[in-house]
PDB file of C-alpha atoms in Angstrom:
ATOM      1  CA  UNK A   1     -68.432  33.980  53.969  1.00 94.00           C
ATOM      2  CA  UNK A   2     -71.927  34.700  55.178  1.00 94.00           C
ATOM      3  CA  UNK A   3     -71.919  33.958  59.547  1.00 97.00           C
ATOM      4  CA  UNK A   4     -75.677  32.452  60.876  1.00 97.00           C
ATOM      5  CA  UNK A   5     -77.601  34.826  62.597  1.00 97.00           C
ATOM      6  CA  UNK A   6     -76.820  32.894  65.648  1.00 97.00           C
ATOM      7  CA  UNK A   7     -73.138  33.658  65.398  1.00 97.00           C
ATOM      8  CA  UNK A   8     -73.563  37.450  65.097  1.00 98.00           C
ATOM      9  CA  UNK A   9     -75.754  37.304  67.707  1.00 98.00           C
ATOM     10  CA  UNK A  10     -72.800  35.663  70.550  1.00 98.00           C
ATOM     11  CA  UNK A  11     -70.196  37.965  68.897  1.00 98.00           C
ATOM     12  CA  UNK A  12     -72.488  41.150  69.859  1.00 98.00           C
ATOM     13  CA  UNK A  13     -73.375  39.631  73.413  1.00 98.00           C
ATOM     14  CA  UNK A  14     -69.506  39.237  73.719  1.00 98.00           C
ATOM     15  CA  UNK A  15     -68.994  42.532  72.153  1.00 97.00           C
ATOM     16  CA  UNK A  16     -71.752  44.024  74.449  1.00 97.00           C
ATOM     17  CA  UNK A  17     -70.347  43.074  77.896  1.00 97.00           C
ATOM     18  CA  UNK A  18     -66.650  44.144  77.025  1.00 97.00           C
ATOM     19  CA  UNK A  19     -68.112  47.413  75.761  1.00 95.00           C
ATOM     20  CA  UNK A  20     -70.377  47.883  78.572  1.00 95.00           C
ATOM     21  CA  UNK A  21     -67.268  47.396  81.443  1.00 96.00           C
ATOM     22  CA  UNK A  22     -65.067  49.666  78.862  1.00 95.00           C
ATOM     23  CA  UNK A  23     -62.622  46.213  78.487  1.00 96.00           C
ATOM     24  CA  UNK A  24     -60.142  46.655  75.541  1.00 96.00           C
ATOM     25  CA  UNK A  25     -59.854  43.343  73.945  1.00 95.00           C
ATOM     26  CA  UNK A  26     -57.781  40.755  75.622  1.00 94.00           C
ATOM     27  CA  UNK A  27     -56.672  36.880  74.948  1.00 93.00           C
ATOM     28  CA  UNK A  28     -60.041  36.357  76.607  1.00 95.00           C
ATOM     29  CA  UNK A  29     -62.135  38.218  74.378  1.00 97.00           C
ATOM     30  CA  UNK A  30     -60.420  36.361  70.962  1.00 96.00           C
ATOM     31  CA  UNK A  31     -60.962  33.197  72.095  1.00 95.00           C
ATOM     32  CA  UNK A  32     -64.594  34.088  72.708  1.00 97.00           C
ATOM     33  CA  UNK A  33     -64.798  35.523  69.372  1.00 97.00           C
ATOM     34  CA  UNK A  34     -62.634  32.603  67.616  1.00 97.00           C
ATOM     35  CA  UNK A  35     -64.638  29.791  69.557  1.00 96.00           C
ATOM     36  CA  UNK A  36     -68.353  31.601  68.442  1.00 97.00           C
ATOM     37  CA  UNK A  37     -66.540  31.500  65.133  1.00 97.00           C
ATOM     38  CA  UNK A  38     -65.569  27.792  65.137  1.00 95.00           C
ATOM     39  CA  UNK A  39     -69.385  26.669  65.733  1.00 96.00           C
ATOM     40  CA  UNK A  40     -70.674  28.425  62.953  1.00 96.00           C
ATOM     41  CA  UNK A  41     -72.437  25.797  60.859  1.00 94.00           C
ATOM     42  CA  UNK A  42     -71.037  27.326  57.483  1.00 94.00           C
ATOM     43  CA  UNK A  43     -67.249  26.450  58.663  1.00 93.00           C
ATOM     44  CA  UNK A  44     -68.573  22.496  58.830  1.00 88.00           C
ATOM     45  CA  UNK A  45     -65.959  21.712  61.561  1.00 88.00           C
ATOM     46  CA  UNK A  46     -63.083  23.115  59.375  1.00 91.00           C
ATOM     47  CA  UNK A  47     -62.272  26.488  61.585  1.00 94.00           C
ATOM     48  CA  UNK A  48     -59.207  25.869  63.422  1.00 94.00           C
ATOM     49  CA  UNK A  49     -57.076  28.709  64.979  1.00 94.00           C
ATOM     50  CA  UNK A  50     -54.108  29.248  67.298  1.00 91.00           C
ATOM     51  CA  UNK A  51     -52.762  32.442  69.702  1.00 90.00           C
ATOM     52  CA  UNK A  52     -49.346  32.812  69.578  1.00 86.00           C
ATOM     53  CA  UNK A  53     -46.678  35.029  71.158  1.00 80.00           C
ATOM     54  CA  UNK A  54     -43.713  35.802  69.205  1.00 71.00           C
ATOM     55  CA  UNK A  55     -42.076  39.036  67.305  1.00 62.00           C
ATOM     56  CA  UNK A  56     -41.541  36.935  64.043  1.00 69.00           C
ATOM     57  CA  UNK A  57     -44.677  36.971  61.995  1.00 71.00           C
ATOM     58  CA  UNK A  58     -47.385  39.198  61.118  1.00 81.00           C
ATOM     59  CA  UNK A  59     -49.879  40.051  63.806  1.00 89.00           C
ATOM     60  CA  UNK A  60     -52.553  37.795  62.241  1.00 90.00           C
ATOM     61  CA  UNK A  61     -52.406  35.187  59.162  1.00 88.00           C
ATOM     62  CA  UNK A  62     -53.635  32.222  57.818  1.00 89.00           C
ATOM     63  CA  UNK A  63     -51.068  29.137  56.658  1.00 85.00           C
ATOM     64  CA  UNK A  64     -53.414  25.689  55.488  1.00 86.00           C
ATOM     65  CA  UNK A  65     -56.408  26.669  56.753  1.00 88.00           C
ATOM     66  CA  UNK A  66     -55.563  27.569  59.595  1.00 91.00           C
ATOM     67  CA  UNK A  67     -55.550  31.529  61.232  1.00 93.00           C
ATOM     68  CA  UNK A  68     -52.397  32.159  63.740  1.00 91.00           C
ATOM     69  CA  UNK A  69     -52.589  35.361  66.030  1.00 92.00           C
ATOM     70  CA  UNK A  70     -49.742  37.096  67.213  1.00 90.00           C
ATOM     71  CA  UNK A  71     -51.526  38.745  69.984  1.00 89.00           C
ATOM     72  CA  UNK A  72     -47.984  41.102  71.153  1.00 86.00           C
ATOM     73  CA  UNK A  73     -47.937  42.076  67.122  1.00 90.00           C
ATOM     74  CA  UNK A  74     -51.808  42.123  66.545  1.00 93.00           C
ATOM     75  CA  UNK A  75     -52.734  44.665  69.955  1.00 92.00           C
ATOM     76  CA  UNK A  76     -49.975  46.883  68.562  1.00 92.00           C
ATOM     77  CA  UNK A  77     -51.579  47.043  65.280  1.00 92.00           C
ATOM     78  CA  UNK A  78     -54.746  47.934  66.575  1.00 95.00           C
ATOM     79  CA  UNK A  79     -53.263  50.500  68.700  1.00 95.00           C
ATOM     80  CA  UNK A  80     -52.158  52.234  65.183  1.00 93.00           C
ATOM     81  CA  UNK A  81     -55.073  51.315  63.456  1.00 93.00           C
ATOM     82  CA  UNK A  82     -57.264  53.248  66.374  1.00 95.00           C
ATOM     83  CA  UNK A  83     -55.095  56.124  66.106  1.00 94.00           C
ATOM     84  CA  UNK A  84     -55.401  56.330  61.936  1.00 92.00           C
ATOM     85  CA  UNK A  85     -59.052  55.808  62.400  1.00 93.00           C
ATOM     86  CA  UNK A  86     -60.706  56.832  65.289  1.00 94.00           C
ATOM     87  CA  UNK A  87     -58.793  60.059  65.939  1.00 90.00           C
ATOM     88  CA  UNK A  88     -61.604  62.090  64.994  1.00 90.00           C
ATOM     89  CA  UNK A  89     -64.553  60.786  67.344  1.00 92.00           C
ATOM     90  CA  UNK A  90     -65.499  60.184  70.740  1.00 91.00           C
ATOM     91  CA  UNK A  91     -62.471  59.149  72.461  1.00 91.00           C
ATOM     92  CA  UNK A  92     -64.459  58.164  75.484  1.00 92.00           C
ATOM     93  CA  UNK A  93     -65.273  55.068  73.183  1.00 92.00           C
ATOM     94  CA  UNK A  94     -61.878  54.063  72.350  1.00 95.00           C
ATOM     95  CA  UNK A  95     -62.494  50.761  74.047  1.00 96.00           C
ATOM     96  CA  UNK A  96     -64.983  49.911  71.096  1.00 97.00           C
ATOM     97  CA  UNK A  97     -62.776  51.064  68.563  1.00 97.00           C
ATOM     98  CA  UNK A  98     -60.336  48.676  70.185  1.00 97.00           C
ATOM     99  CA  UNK A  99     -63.289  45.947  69.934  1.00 97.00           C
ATOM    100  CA  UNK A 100     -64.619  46.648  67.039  1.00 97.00           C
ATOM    101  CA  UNK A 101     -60.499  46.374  65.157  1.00 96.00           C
ATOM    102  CA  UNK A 102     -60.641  43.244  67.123  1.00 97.00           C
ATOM    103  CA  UNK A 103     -63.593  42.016  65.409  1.00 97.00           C
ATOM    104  CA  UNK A 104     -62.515  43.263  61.894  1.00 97.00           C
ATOM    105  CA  UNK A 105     -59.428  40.951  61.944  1.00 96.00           C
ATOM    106  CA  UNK A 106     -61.037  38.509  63.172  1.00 97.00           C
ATOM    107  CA  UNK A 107     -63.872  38.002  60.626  1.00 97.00           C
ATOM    108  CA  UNK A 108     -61.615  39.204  57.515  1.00 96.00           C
ATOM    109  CA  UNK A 109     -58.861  36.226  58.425  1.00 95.00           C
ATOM    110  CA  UNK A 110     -62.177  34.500  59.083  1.00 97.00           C
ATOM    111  CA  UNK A 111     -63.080  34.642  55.255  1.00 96.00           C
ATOM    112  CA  UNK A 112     -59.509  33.412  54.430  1.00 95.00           C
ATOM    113  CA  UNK A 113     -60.209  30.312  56.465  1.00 96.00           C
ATOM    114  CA  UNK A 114     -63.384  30.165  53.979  1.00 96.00           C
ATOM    115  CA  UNK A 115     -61.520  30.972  51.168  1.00 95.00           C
ATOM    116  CA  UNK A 116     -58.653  28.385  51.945  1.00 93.00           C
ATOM    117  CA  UNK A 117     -60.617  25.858  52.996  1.00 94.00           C
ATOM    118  CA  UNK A 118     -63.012  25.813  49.864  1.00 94.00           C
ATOM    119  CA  UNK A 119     -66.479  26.338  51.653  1.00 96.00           C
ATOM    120  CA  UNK A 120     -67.757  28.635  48.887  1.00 95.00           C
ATOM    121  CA  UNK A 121     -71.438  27.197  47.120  1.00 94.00           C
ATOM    122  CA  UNK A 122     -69.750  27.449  43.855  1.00 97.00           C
ATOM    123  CA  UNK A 123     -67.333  25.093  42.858  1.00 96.00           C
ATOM    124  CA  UNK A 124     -65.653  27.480  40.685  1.00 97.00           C
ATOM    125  CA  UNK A 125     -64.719  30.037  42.928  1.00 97.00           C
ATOM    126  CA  UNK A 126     -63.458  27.178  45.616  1.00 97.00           C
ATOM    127  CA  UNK A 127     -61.177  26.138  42.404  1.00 97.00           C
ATOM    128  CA  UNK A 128     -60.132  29.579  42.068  1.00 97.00           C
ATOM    129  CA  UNK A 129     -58.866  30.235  45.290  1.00 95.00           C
ATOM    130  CA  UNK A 130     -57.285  26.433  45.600  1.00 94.00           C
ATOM    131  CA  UNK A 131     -55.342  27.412  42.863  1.00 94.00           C
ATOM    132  CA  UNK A 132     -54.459  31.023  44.358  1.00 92.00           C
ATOM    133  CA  UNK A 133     -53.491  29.994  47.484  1.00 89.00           C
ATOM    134  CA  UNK A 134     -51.429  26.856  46.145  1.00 86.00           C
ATOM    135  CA  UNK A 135     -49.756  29.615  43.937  1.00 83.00           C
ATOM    136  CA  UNK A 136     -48.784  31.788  46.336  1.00 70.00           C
ATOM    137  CA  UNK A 137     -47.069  28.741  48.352  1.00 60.00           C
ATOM    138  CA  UNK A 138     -45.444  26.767  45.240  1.00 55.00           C
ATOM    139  CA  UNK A 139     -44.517  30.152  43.243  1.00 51.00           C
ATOM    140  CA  UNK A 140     -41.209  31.130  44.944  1.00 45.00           C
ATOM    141  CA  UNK A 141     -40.359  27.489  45.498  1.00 48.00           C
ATOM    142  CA  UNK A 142     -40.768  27.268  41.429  1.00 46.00           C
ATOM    143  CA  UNK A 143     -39.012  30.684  40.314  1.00 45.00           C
ATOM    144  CA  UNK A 144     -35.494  30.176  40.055  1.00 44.00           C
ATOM    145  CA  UNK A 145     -35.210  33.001  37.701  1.00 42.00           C
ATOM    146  CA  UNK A 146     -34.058  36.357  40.204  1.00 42.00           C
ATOM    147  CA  UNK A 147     -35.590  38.639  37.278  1.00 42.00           C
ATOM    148  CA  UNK A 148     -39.019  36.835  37.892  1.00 47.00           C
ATOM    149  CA  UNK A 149     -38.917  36.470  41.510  1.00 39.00           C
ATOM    150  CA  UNK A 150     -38.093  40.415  41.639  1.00 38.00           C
ATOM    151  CA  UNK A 151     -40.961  40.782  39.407  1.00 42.00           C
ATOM    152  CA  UNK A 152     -43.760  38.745  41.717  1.00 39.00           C
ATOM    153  CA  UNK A 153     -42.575  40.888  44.415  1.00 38.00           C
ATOM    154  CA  UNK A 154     -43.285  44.111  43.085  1.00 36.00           C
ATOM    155  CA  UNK A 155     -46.800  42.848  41.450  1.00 40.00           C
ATOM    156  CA  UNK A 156     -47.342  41.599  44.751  1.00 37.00           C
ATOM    157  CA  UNK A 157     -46.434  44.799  46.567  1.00 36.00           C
ATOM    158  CA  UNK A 158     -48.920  46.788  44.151  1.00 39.00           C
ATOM    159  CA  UNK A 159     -51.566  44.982  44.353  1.00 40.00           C
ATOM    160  CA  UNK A 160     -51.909  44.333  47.670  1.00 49.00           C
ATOM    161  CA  UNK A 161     -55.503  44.725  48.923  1.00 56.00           C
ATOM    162  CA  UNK A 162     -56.580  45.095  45.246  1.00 68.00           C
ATOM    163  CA  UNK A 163     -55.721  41.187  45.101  1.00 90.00           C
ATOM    164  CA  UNK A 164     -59.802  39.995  45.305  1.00 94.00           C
ATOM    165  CA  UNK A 165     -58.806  37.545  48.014  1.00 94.00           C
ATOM    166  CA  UNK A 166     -58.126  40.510  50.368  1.00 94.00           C
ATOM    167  CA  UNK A 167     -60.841  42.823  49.103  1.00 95.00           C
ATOM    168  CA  UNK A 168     -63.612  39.822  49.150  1.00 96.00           C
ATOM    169  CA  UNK A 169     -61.938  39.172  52.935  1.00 95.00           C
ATOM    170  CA  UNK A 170     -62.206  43.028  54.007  1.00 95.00           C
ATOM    171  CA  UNK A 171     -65.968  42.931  52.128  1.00 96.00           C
ATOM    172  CA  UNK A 172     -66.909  39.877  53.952  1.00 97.00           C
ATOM    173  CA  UNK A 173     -66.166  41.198  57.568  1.00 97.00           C
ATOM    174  CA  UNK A 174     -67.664  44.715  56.851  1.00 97.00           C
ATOM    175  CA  UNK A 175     -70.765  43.312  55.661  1.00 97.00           C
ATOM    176  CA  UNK A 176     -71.144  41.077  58.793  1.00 98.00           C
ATOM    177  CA  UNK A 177     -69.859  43.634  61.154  1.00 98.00           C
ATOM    178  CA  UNK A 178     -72.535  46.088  59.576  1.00 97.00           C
ATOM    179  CA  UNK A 179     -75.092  44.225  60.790  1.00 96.00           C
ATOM    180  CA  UNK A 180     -74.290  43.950  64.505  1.00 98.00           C
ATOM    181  CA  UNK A 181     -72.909  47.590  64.544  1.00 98.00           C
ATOM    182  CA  UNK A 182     -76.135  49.101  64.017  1.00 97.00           C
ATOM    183  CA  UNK A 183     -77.161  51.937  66.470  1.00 95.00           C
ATOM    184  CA  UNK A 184     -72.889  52.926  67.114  1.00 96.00           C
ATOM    185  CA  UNK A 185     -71.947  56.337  66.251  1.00 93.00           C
ATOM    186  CA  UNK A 186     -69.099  54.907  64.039  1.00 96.00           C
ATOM    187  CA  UNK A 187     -71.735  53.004  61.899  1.00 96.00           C
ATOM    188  CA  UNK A 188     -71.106  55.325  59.391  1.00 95.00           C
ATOM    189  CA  UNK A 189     -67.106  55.116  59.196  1.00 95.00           C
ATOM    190  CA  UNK A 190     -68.098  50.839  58.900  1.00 96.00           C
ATOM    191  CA  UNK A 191     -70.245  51.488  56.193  1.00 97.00           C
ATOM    192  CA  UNK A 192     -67.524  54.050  54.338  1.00 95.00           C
ATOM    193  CA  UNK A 193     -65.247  51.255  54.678  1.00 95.00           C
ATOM    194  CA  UNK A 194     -67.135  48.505  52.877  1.00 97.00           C
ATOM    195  CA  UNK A 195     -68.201  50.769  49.920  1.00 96.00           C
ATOM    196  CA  UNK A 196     -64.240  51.648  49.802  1.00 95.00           C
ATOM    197  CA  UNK A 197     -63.794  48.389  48.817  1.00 95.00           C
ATOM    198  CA  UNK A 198     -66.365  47.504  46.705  1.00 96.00           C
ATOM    199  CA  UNK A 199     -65.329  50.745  44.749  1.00 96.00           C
ATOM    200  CA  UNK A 200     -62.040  49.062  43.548  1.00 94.00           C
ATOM    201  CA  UNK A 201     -61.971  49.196  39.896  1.00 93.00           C
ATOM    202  CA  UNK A 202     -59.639  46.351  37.534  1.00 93.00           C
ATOM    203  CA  UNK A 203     -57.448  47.344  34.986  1.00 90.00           C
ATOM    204  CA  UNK A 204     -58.532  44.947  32.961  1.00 86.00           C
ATOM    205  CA  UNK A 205     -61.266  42.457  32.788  1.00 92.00           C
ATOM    206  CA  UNK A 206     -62.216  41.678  36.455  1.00 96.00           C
ATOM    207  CA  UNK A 207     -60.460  42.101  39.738  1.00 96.00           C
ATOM    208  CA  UNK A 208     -59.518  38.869  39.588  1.00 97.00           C
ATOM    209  CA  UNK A 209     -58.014  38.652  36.070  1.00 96.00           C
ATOM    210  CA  UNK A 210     -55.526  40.953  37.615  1.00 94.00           C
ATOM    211  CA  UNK A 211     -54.805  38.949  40.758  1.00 94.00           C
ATOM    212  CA  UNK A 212     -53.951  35.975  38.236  1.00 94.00           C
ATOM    213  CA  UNK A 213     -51.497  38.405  36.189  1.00 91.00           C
ATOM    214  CA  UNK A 214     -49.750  39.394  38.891  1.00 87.00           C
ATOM    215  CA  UNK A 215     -48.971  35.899  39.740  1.00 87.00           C
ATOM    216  CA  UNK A 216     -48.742  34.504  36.461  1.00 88.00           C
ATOM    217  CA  UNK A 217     -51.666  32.749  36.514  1.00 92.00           C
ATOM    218  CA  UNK A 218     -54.506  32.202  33.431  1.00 93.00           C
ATOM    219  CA  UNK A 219     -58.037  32.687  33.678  1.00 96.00           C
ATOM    220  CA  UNK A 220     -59.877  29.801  33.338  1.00 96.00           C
ATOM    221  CA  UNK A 221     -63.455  29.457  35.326  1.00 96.00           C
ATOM    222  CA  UNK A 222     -66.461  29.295  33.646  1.00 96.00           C
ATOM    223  CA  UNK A 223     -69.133  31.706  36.232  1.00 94.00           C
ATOM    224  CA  UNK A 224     -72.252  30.569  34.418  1.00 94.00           C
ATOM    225  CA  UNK A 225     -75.413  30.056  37.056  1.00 94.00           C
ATOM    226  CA  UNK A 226     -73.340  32.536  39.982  1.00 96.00           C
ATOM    227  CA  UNK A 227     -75.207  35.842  40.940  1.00 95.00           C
ATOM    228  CA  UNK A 228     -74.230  38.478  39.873  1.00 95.00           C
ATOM    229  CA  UNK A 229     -73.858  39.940  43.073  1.00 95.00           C
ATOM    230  CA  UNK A 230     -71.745  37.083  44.354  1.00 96.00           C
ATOM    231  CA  UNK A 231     -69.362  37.733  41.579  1.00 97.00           C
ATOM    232  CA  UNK A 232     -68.602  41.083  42.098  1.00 97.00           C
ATOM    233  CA  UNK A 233     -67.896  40.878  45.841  1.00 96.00           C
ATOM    234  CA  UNK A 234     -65.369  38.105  44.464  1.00 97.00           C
ATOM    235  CA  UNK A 235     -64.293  40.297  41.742  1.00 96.00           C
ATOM    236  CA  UNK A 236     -64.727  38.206  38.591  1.00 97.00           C
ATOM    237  CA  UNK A 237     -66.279  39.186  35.548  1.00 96.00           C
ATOM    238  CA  UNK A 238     -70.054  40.612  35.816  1.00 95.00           C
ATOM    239  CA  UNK A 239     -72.325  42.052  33.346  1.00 93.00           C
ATOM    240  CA  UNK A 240     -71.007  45.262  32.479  1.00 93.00           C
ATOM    241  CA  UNK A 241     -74.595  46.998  32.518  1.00 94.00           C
ATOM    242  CA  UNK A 242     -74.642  45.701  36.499  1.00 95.00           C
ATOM    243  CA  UNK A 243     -70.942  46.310  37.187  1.00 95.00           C
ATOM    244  CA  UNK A 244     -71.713  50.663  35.815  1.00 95.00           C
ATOM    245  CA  UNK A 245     -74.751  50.954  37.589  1.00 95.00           C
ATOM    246  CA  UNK A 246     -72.611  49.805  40.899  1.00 96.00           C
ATOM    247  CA  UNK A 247     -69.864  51.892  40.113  1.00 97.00           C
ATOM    248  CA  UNK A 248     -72.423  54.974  39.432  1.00 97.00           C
ATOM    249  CA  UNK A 249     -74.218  53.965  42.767  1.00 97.00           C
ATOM    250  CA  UNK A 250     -70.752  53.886  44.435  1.00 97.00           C
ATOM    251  CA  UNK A 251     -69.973  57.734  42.736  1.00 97.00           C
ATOM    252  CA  UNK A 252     -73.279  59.096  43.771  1.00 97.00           C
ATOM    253  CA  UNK A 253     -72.959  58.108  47.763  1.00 97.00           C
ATOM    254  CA  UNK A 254     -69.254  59.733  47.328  1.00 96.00           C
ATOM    255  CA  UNK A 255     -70.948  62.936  46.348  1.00 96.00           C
ATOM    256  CA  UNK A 256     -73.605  62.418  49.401  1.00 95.00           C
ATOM    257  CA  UNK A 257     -76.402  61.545  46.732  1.00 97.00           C
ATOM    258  CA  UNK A 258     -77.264  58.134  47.406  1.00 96.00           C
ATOM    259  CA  UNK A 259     -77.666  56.492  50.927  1.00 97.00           C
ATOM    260  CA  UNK A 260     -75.197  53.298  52.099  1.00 97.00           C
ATOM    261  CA  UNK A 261     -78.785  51.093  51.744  1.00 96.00           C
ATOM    262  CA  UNK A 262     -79.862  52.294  48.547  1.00 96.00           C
ATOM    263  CA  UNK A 263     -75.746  51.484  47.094  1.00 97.00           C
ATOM    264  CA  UNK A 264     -76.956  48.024  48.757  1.00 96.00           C
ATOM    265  CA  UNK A 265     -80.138  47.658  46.862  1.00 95.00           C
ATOM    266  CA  UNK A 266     -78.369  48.412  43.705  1.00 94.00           C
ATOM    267  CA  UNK A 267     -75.783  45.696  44.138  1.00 94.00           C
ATOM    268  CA  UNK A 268     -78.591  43.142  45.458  1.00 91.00           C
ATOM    269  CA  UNK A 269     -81.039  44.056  42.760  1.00 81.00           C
ATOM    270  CA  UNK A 270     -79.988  41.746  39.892  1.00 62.00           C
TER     271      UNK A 270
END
């Protein structure tokens, strides 16, 4: 998911006047966000959303193609988010913490919607998350055996944001939020947080030969003519030569050798 500069633009003059009043983020400000969202021209008229109320669900999903916010669930996780996060700076910004965890959910279930609703360039990786996400609907409907359905759960439960659907949805929304966060003192935390998960490693060939394992799935996409780039934020297979010299990129920032931009460079450069 890559948003027009147009978009980013109405999200930070949204952003901007909330932050400037010290506004925490309200029904109000989502819909702003969600409609800006909804006239990107990469969605093509497919972003659809709704704003619930009720103490069922998770405080922000998408089902079909379509995100649902439970805004009583979704405030309270930002609460706790802010707290885990943002207990170490300024807390006479807490209202853009607030804003800015606001944001982050919006654009990573953003990504879903892109994800879900096939609006990737390359047909492959559209086919690849059609047949994800029509996994993770049909599998327990299939599984009849309680030994397997145990075992989904637990792969499920361990991988988690390792699963390259999540991680490509977190990378997504970092990158994006990078760029209209520049000049805030938390810049720095944003930037932390998208190198976090570009740093996740597979156990075996690609991050996304694991997400398949862990729901039974086979590998089957031939990524011939994607960048190389491109695959890695998905997580399939990349040259190994690029994949070490991110990975080495990614260890030398760690150690405070290597600037955010130049780790950027490195994964554009191929």
């Amino acid at each position: 998911m890559i948003l027009s500069n147009l978009t980013k633009e109405k999200i930070m003059d949204v952003r901007d006047y909330y932050d400037r009043r010290n506004w925490f983020v309200d029904m109000n400000f989502m819909n702003e966000l969600l409609t800006i969202i909804q006239k990107d021209d990469g969605f093509k008229d497919s972003f659809q959303y709704e704003l619930i109320e009720n103490k069922k669900d998770g405080p922000a999903y998408v089902y079909h193609g379509i995100i649902y916010f439970n805004m009583n669930l979704l405030i309270k996780y930002i609460e706790k988010m802010v707290k885990d996060w943002f207990s170490k700076y300024s807390q006479k910004d807490i209202s853009k913490y607030y804003n800015f965890m606001a944001s982050l959910v919006v654009l990573h279930e953003s990504s879903h919607v892109w994800q879900q609703n096939g609006l990737e360039k390359y047909s492959e990786i559209n086919r690849l998350n059609s047949d994800i996400t029509r996994s993770r609907v049909l599998h327990l409907k299939k599984l009849k055996d309680i030994i397997n359905f145990i075992r989904l759960q637990i792969n499920i439960i361990k991988t988690n944001n390792h699963d390259y659907f999540e991680r490509q949805a977190n990378i997504d929304a970092l990158r994006e939020l990078i760029d209209m966060y520049q000049g805030y003192s938390f810049l720095d935390f944003i930037e932390l947080q998208h190198i976090y998960n570009l740093s996740f490693k597979a156990k075996r060939e690609s991050i996304v030969h694991d997400t398949l394992r862990s729901y039974f799935l086979e590998y089957n996409y031939n990524c011939e003519g994607i960048p190389q780039d491109l695959l890695f934020e998905v997580g399939l297979p990349t040259d190994k030569k690029y994949s070490d010299s991110i990975y080495d990129a990614i260890d030398k920032y760690n150690n405070n050798e290597l600037s955010y931009e130049r780790v950027i460079e490195r994964i554009k450069k191929y």
